[in-house]
Amino acid sequence: MTSLTIEIEKAKHSKISSVDFNNLDFGRVFTDHMLECDYKDGKWQNPKIVPYQPITLDPSAKIFHYGQSIFEGMKAYKDANDDIFLFRPIDNFKRLNISAKRLAMPELPEAFFMDGLKELLKLEKDWIPKSDGSALYIRPFMFASGSGFHASPADAYKFVIAFAPSGAYFSGKVKVLIEEKYSRSANGGVGFAKAGGNYAGQFYPTQLAKDKGYQQVIWTDDNSHEYIEEAGAMNIFVRINDTLMTVPTSDRILDGITRKSIISIAEDLGIDVDVRKIKVSELIEASENGSLKEIFGAGTAAVVSPISGFGYKGKDYQLPEIENTFGELLKKHITDIQTNKSEDKFGWRVKV
Ligand code: PLP
Ligand code: COI
């Protein structure tokens, strides 16, 4: 990997003194600078760090009409010595390019992602929160800036990295509705990609679930709606007795970095992990016979998010209140690695 020359234009004033770092919401305040670069004339070029600012586009830019838009979600952490760490960043870089390929967008060279990110982090290091449960949320994204109403891939794209110092994504346990009608993805579709449109398609069914008193939807397979797939914008884990289960990834499911890290940590802790398809009817049966102990979602923004209960076909099923949950244990292990509080035997942490 060759290192990249990145032009830097500094903001005249910093907004940092106006931010209450003890009361951070998720993704609502943004740092002083952003990284941007352009794809034109067949190549990625002109990486620069500029003051955080609006992006101006032609009204015919293809992002507005045909939705060529992908993103990533990652976090930077600061330890007690103010050293800065990323968690498995290469996996985010690779997944961005998997998404790009599926959306017929140009793949980004590694240096634009990694050097750009590290350079921006060094400039914004004072924005990385240190309090428990908070981190600097990193949002790399790429979209079609090229113009024209022709329904075909654009000839120009923009890649941007923006930062948001953030607290917890969910404030407590989440009550979910198992989806019987709508789908977030389908065989042969773009469910495995982090494409903006996947999220747009989730908003309406999620709103319907919210109207009924649930906070999130458990997505089921598009064909039969008999198998669980994801929990909102998180991968899903289920504990039946002392076995931790999650569903295999597929072209309908995002290959989550938190998910695969949790599988490795759980196996390392000696937990029995079973990666297999899970039927909704199994959850109901396990809930009724008392063997269903926990359900939680896992993802970068939400980390590990416990589910309090689920609704299905008009009936609510409550999860038991238990001590020493797998969810809490695994959350502690993953965040201790991320924040340099424990040994990183897997080699996931990257010091910036
Ligand atoms: N599934 C979906 C649909 C997501 O949007 C996310 C969030 O990134 C995840 C799963 C979790 O992936 P990761 O752990 O890589 O953040
Ligand atoms: C993440 O967990 O990083 C995501 O991208 C999910 C997003 C909907 C906040």
Tab-separated table of C-alpha atoms in Angstrom, residues 4 18 39 42 62 104 108 123 127 149 155 157 206 215 228 242 253 256 266 281 298 302 314-315 331 336:
chain	number	residue	atom	x	y	z
A	4	LEU	CA	-1.307	9.068	-0.040
A	18	SER	CA	-20.168	23.663	22.319
A	39	TYR	CA	-13.869	9.467	-8.795
A	42	GLY	CA	-11.845	6.618	-14.492
A	62	LYS	CA	-27.692	9.835	-9.983
A	104	ALA	CA	-21.848	-1.021	-9.954
A	108	LEU	CA	-11.865	2.467	-3.654
A	123	LEU	CA	-6.760	15.921	13.230
A	127	TRP	CA	-13.327	14.620	19.596
A	149	PHE	CA	-31.392	10.965	-16.047
A	155	ASP	CA	-19.483	8.399	-14.352
A	157	TYR	CA	-18.638	9.427	-7.483
A	206	THR	CA	-40.421	-0.306	11.145
A	215	GLN	CA	-39.038	-0.403	18.577
A	228	ILE	CA	-35.402	-15.072	11.395
A	242	ASP	CA	-26.762	-22.546	27.146
A	253	ILE	CA	-27.838	-10.746	5.380
A	256	GLY	CA	-21.484	-8.028	10.409
A	266	ALA	CA	-17.945	-16.814	22.557
A	281	SER	CA	-41.618	-21.533	15.509
A	298	ALA	CA	-25.179	-7.025	17.486
A	302	ALA	CA	-25.639	-0.683	18.972
A	314	GLY	CA	-50.729	-10.645	17.558
A	315	LYS	CA	-49.201	-12.264	20.641
A	331	LYS	CA	-20.445	-6.970	25.286
A	336	ASP	CA	-12.652	-4.290	26.496
